[in-house]
Coordinates of C-alpha atoms and ligand atoms in Angstrom, one line a residue:
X212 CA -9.9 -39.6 1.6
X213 CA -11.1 -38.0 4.9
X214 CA -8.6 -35.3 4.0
X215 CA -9.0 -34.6 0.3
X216 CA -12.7 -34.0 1.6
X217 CA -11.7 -31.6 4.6
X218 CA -9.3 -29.9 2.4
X219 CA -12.4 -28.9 -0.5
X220 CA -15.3 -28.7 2.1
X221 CA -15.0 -27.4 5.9
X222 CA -16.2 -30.2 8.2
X223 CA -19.6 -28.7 8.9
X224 CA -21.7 -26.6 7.0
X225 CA -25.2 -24.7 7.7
X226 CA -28.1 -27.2 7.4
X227 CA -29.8 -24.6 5.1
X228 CA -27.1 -25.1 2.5
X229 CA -27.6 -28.5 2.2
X230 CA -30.9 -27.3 0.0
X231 CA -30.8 -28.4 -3.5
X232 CA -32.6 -25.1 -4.6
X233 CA -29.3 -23.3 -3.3
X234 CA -27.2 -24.0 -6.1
X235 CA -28.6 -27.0 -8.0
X236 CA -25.2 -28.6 -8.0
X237 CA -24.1 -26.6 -10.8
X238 CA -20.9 -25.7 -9.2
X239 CA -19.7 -29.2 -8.5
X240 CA -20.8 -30.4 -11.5
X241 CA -18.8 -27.7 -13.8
X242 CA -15.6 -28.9 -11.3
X243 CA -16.5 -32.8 -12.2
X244 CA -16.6 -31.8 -16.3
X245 CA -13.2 -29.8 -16.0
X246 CA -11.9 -33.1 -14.5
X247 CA -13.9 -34.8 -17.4
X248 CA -11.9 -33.0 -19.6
X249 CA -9.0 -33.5 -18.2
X250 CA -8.9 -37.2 -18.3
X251 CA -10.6 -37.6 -21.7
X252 CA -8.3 -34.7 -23.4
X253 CA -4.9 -36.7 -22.1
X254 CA -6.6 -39.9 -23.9
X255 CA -7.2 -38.3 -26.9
X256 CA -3.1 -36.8 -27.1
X257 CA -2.2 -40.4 -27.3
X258 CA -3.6 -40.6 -30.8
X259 CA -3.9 -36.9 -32.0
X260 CA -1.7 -35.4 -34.8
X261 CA -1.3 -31.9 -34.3
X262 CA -0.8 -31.0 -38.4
X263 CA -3.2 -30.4 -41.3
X264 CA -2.2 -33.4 -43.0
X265 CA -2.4 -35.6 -40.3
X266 CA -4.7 -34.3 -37.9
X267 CA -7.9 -35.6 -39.3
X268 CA -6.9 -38.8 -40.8
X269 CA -5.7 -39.6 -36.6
X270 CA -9.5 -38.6 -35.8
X271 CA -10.8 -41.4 -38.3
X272 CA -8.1 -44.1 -36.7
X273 CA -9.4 -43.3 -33.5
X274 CA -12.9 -43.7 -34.6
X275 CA -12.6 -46.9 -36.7
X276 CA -9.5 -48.5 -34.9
X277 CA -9.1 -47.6 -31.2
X278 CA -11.1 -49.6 -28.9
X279 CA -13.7 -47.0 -27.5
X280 CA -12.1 -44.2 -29.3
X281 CA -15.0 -42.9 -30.7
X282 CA -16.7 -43.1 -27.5
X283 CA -14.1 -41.6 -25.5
X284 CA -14.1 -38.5 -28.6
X285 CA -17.7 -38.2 -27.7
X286 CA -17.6 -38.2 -24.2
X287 CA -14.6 -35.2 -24.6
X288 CA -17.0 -33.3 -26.9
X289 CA -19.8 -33.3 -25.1
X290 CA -18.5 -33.0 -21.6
X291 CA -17.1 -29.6 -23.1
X292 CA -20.5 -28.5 -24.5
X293 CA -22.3 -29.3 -20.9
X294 CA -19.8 -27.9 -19.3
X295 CA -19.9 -24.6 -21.3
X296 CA -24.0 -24.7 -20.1
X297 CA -23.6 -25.5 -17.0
X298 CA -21.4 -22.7 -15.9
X299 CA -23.2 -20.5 -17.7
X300 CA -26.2 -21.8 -15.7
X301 CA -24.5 -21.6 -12.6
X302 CA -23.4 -18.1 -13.5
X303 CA -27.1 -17.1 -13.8
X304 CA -27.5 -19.1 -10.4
X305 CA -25.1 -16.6 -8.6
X306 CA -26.2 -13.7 -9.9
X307 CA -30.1 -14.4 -9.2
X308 CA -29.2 -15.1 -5.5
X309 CA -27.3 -12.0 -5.0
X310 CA -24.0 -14.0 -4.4
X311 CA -22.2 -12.1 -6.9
X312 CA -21.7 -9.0 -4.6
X313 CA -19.8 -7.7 -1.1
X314 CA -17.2 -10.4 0.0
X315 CA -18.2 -12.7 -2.9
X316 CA -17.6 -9.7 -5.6
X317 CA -13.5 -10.8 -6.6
X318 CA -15.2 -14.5 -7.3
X319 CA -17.8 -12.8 -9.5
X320 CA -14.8 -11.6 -11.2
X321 CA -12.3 -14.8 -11.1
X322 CA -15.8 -16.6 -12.5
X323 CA -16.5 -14.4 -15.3
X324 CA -12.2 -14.8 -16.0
X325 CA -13.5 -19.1 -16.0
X326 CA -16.6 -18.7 -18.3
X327 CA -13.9 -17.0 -20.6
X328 CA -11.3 -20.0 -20.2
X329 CA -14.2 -22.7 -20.6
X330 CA -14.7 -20.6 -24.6
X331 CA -11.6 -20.3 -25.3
X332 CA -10.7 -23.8 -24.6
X333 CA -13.9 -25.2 -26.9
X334 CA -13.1 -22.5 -29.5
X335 CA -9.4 -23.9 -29.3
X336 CA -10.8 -27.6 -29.6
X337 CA -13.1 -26.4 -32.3
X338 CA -10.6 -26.6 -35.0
X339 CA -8.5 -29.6 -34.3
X340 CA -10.4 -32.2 -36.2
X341 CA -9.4 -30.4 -39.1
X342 CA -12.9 -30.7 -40.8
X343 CA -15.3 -28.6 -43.0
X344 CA -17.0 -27.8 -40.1
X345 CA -14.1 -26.7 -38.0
X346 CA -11.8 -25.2 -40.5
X347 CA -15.1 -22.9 -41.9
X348 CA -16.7 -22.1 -38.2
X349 CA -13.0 -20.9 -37.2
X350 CA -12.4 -19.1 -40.5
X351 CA -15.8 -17.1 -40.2
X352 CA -14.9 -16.8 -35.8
X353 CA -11.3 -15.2 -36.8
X354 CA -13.0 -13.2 -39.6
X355 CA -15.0 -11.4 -36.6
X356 CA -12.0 -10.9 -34.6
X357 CA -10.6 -9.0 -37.9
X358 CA -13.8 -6.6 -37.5
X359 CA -12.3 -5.0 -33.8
X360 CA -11.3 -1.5 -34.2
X361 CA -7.3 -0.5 -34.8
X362 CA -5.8 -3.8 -33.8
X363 CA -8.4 -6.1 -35.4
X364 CA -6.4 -7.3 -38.2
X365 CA -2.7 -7.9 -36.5
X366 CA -5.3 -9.2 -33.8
X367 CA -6.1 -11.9 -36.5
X368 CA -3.4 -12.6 -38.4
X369 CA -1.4 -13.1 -35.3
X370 CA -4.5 -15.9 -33.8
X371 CA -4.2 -17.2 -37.7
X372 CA -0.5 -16.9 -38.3
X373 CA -1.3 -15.7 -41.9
X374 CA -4.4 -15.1 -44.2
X375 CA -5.7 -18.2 -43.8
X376 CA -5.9 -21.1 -41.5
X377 CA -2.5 -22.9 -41.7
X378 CA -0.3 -25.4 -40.0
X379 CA 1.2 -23.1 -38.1
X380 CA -2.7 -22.1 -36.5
X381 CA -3.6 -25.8 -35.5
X382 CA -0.1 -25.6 -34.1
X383 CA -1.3 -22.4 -31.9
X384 CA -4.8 -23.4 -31.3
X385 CA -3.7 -27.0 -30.1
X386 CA -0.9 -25.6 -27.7
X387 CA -3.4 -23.5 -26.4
X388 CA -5.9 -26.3 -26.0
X389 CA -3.9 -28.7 -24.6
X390 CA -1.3 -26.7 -22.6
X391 CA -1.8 -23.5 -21.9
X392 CA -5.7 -23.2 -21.4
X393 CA -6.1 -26.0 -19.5
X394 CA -3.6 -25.1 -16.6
X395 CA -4.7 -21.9 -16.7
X396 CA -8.7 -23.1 -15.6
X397 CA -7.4 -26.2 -13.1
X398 CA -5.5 -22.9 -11.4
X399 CA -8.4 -20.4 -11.3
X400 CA -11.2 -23.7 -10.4
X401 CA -8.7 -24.3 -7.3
X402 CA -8.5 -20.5 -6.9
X403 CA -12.2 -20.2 -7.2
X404 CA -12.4 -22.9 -4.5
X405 CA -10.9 -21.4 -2.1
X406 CA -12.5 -17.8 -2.2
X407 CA -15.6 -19.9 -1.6
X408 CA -14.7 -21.0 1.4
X409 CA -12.6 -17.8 2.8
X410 CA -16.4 -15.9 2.3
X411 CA -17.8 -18.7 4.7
X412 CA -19.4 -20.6 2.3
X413 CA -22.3 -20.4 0.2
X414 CA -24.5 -17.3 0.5
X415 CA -28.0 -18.5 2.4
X416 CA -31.0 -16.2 3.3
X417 CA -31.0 -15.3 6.8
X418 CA -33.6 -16.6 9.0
X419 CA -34.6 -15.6 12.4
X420 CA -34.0 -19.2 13.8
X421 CA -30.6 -19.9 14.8
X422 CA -28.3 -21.9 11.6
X423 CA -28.0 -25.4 12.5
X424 CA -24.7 -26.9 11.6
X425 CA -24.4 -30.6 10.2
X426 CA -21.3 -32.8 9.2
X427 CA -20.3 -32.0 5.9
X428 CA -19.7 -35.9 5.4
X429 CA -22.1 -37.7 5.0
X430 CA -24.9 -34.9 5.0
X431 CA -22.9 -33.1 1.7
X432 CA -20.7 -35.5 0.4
X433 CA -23.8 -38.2 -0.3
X434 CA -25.6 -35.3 -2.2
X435 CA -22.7 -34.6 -4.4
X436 CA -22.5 -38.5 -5.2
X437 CA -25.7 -38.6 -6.1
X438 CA -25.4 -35.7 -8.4
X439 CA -22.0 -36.8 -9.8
X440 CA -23.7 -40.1 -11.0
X441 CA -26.6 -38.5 -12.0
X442 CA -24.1 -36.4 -14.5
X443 CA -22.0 -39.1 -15.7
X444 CA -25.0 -41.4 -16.8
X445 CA -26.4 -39.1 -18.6
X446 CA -23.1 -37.5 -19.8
X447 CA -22.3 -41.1 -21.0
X448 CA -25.8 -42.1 -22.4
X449 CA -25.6 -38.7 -24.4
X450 CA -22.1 -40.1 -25.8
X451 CA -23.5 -43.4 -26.8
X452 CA -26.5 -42.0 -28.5
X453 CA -24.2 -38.7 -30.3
X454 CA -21.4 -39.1 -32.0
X455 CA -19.0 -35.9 -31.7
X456 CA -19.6 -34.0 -35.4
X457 CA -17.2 -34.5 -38.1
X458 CA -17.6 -33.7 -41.5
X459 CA -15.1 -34.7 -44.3
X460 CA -11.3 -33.5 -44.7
X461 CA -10.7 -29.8 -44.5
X462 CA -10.7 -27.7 -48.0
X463 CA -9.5 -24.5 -48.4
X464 CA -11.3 -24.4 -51.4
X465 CA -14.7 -25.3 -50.8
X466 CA -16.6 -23.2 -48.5
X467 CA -19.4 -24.4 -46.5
X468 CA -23.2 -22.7 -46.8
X469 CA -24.1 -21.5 -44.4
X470 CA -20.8 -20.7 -43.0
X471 CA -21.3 -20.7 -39.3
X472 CA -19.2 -20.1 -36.0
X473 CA -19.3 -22.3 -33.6
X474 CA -22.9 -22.2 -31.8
X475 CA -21.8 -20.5 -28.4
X476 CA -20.8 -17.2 -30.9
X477 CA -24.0 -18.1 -33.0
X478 CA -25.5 -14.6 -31.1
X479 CA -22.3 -12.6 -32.0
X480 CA -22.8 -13.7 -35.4
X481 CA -26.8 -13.1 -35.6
X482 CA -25.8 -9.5 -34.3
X483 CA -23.6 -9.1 -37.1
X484 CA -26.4 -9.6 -39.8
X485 CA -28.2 -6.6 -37.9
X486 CA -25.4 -4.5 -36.8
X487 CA -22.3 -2.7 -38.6
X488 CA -19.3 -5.0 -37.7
X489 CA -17.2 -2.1 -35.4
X490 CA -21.1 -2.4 -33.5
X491 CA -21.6 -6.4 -33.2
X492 CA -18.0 -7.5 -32.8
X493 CA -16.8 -4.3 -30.5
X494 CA -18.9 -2.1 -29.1
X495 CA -22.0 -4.3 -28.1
X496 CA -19.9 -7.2 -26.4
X497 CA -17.3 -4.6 -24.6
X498 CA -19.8 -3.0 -23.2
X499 CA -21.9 -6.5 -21.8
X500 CA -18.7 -7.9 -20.4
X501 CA -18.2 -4.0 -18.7
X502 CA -21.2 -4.1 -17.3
X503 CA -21.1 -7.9 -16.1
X504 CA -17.4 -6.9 -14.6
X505 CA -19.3 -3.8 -13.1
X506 CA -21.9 -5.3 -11.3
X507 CA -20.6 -5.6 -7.9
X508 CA -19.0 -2.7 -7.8
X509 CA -22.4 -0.7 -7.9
X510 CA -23.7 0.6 -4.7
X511 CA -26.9 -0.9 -3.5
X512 CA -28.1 0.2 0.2
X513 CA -29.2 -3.0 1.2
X514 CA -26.5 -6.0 2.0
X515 CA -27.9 -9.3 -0.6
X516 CA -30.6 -11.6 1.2
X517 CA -29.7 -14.3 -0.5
X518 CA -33.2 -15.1 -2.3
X519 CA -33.9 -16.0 -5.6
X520 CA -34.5 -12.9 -7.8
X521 CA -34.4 -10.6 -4.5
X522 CA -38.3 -10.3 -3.8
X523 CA -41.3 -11.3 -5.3
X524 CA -41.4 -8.1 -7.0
X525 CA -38.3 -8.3 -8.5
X526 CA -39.1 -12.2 -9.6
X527 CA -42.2 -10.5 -11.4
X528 CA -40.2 -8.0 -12.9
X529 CA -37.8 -10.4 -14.0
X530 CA -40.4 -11.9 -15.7
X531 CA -41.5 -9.4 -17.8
X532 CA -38.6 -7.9 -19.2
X533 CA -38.1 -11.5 -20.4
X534 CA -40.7 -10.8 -22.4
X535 CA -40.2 -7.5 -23.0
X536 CA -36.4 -8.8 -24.7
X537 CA -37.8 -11.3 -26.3
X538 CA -40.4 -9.6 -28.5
X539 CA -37.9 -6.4 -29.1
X540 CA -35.3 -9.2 -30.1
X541 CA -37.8 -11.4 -32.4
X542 CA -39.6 -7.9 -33.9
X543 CA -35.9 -6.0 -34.6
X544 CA -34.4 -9.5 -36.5
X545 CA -37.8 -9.5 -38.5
X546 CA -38.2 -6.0 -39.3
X547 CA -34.4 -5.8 -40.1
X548 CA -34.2 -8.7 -42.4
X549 CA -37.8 -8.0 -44.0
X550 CA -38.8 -4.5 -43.6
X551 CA -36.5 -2.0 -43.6
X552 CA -32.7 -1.8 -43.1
X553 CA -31.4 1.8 -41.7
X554 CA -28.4 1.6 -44.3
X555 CA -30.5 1.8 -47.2
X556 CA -33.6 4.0 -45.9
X557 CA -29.8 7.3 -44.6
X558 CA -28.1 6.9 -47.4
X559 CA -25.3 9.2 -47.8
X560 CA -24.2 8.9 -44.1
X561 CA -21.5 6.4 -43.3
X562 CA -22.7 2.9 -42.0
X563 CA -21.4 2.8 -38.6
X564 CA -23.8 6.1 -38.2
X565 CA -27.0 4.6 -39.8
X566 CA -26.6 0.7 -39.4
X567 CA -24.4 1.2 -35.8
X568 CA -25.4 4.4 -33.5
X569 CA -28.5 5.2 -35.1
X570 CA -30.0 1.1 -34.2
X571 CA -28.2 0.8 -30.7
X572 CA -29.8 4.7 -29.9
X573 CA -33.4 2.9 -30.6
X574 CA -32.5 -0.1 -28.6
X575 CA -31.2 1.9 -25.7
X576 CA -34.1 4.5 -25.6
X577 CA -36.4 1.6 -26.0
X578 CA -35.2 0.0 -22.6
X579 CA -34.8 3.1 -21.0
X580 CA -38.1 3.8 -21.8
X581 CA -39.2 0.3 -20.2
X582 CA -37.5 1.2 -17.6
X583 CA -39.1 4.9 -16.8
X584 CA -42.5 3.4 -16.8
X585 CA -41.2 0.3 -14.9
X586 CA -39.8 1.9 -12.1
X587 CA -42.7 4.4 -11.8
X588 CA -45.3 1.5 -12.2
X589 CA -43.4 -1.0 -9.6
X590 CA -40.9 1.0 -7.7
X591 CA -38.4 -1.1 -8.0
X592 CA -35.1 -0.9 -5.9
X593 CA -32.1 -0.4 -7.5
X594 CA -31.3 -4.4 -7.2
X595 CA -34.5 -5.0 -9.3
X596 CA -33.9 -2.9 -11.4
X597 CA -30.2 -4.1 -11.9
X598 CA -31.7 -7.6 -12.0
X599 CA -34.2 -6.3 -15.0
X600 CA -31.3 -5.1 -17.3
X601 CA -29.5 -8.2 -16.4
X602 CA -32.5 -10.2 -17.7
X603 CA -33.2 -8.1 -20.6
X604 CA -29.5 -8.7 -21.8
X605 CA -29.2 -12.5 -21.0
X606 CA -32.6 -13.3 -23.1
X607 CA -31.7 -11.1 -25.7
X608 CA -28.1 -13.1 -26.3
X609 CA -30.0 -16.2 -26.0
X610 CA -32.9 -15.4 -28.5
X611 CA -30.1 -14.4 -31.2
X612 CA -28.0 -17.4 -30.7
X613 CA -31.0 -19.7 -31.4
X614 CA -31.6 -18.0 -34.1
X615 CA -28.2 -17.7 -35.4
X616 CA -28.3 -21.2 -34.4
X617 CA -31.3 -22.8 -35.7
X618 CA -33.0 -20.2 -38.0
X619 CA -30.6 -19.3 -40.4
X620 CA -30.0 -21.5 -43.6
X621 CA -28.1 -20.9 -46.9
X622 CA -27.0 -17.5 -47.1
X623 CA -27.3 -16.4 -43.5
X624 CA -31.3 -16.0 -44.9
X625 CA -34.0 -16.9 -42.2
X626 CA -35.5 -20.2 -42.4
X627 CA -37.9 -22.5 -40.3
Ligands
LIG1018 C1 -15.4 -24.0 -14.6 C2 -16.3 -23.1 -14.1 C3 -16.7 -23.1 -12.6 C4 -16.6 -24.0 -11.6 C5 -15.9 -25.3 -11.7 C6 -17.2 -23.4 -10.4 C7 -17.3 -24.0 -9.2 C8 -18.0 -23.4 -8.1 C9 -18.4 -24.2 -6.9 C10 -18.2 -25.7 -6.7 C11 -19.0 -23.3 -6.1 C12 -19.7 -23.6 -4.7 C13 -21.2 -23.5 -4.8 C14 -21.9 -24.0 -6.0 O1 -21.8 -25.2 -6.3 O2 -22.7 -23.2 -6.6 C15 -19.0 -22.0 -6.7 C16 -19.4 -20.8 -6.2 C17 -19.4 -19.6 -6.8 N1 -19.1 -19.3 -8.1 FE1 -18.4 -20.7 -9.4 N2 -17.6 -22.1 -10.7 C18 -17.3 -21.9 -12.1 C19 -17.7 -20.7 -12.8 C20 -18.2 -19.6 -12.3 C21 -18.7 -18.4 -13.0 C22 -18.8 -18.4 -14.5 C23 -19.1 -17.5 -12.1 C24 -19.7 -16.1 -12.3 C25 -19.2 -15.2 -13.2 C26 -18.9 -18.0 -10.8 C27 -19.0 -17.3 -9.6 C28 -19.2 -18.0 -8.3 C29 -19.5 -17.3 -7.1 C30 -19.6 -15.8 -6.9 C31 -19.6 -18.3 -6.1 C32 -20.0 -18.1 -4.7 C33 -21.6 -18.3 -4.7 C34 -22.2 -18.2 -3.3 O3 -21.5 -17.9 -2.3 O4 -23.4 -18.5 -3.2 N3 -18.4 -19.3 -10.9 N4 -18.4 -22.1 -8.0

């Protein structure tokens, strides 16, 4: 056991990292829900039939016949929703310490490649119960994939195998779930591992006072228990109190209203209402995931200190363009939907002109705007500032997935 430990931890560690605030244990806790996963998801092959007319019929066995099957159903579905949150969270935790750049900048990258796995592989797990809900919230998820630019349609026919979902795409999607994804994430977690400890660690602020070094067993190891129970009771309570959603049998010819994608691409979706397709499912998301990939790359003069939200200045400035994104967010979904709508006020232009460039132009010159008077008003270093767009496009995505989430009823309309 000794060595299991020594071969994930090195056998002592700065006393400073020990801190909870650090990392919050989101790290370990994403590794503990991928093993979650693991064990539930091989469970769950015992009874699952991987065909249209068999695959949801095996998910009412399990839940009616199998002793604990609908608890060990739950447990997979949820473990794969926290997981998705906490590694977004500890995403956000990285970034706002600064550990995202220097040596730590190709496990910025391999993380971002994990956050895609951990997606793909609920987006995959999304359509085997073969229920309204799935077979609808994959339709409308593939139909956005159809929007991309030149290859958009082989793009989707290829994922769907056809027009429509089909035996041959629960075929794909559950190969992908249960094969191919999941090897792919316990590779890059290990991978991920290690690239922590060849950059020495976590990154902690440096102090004048010389780092004391403690036994990373008990000092670490206790912590991690603590947080690993911590999880699992509440991962399990969540289980006990939630069933998994499942609607009845798929039908091809009954469509769900609203018709919704699954809630992490609620935001894609929301942009969609606001945006010309080529603009919500293309543009907008390349150029987020360019300028995530981007980030360490950019030069900054000073090496990162480690603190939360660099300075005090830049936790202030954080703050406000939180604001700042969430009352442009809130004031453009109302004014679209209720006010005015670009394509109808330019007519005679095409739509990607007055519902695509014409909208983003606004949005941009808005921020850069901001931005002007921001770094006048504050003089903020180039990390602030950095940190301030980062803000600005994190709270945006959030604000428009709750909405696309919890504010939009029949017909895509806003509702309370
Ligand atoms: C399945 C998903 C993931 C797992 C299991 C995982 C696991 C871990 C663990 C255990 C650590 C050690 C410290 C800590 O607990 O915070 C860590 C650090 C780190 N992770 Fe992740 N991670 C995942 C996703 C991500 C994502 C999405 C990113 C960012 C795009 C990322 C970037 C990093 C970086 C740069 C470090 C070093 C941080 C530092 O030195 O302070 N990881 N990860």
């Amino acid at each position: 056991m000794r060595n299991i430990l020594l071969h994930i931890h090195p056998a002592k560690i700065p006393e400073a990292s020990l801190r909870f605030n650090r990392t919050f244990g989101l790290g370990g806790m994403a590794a503990l829900l991928v093993v979650i996963q693991f064990i539930t998801g091989i469970l769950l092959r015992f009874y699952y039939t991987p065909s249209p007319a068999g695959a949801y019929d095996s998910i009412i066995f399990l839940k009616n016949q199998v002793f604990f099957g609908q608890f060990i159903r739950n447990i997979h579905y949820w473990s794969g929703v926290f997981l998705l949150m906490i590694a977004f969270l500890h995403f956000l935790r990285v970034f706002f310490t600064g550990a995202y750049r220097e040596i730590r900048k190709s496990n910025w990258l391999y993380g971002l490649g994990l956050l895609l796995l951990v997606v793909l592989l609920n987006f995959t797990g999304y359509l085997l119960p073969w229920d309204q809900l799935a077979y609808w919230a994959i339709t409308v998820s593939t139909n956005i994939i159809g929007y991309l630019p030149l290859v958009g349609d082989t793009l989707r026919t290829m994922i769907v195998g056809g027009k429509e979902l089909n035996a041959g795409t629960l075929q794909t999607f559950y190969t992908f779930h249960t094969a191919v994804l999941p090897f792919l994430l316990l590779f890059l977690v290990l991978y991920h591992f290690w690239r922590v400890r060849k950059s020495g660690g976590i990154l902690i602020p440096e102090t004048k006072e010389e780092t004391r070094m403690v036994a990373v067993n008990p000092n670490l190891v206790f912590k991690e228990f603590i947080i690993a129970l911590a999880l699992l009771a509440m991962l399990f309570l969540f289980s006990a109190l939630f069933n998994a959603p499942l609607l009845g049998k798929a039908n091809p010819a009954y469509s769900m209203n609203p018709t919704k994608a699954p809630w992490y691409f609620a935001g894609v979706q929301e942009l969609l209402m606001h945006f010309h397709p080529l603009f919500a499912s293309f543009i907008i998301p390349a150029g987020v995931t360019v300028f995530l990939a981007w980030l360490p790359f950019l030069k900054f003069s000073e090496p990162p200190n480690g603190l939360w939200f660099v300075s005090e200045k830049g936790k202030q400035s954080a703050k406000s363009t939180a604001v700042f994104a969430i009352l442009v967010t809130l004031s453009g979904i109302l004014i679209n939907e209720y006010v005015m709508n670009f394509e109808m006020i330019i007519r005679g232009v095409p739509p990607f002109i007055s519902n695509g460039i014409i909208p983003l132009l606004i949005l941009v010159g808005m921020m850069a705007g901001f931005y002007r008077f921001y770094l006048r008003k504050f003089r903020l270093s180039k990390e602030e500032l950095v940190q301030a767009i980062f803000v600005f496009i994190i709270v945006a995505f959030i604000v428009l997935t709750i909405i696309g989430i919890f504010f939009r009823g029949k017909d895509m309309g806003l509702t309370l």
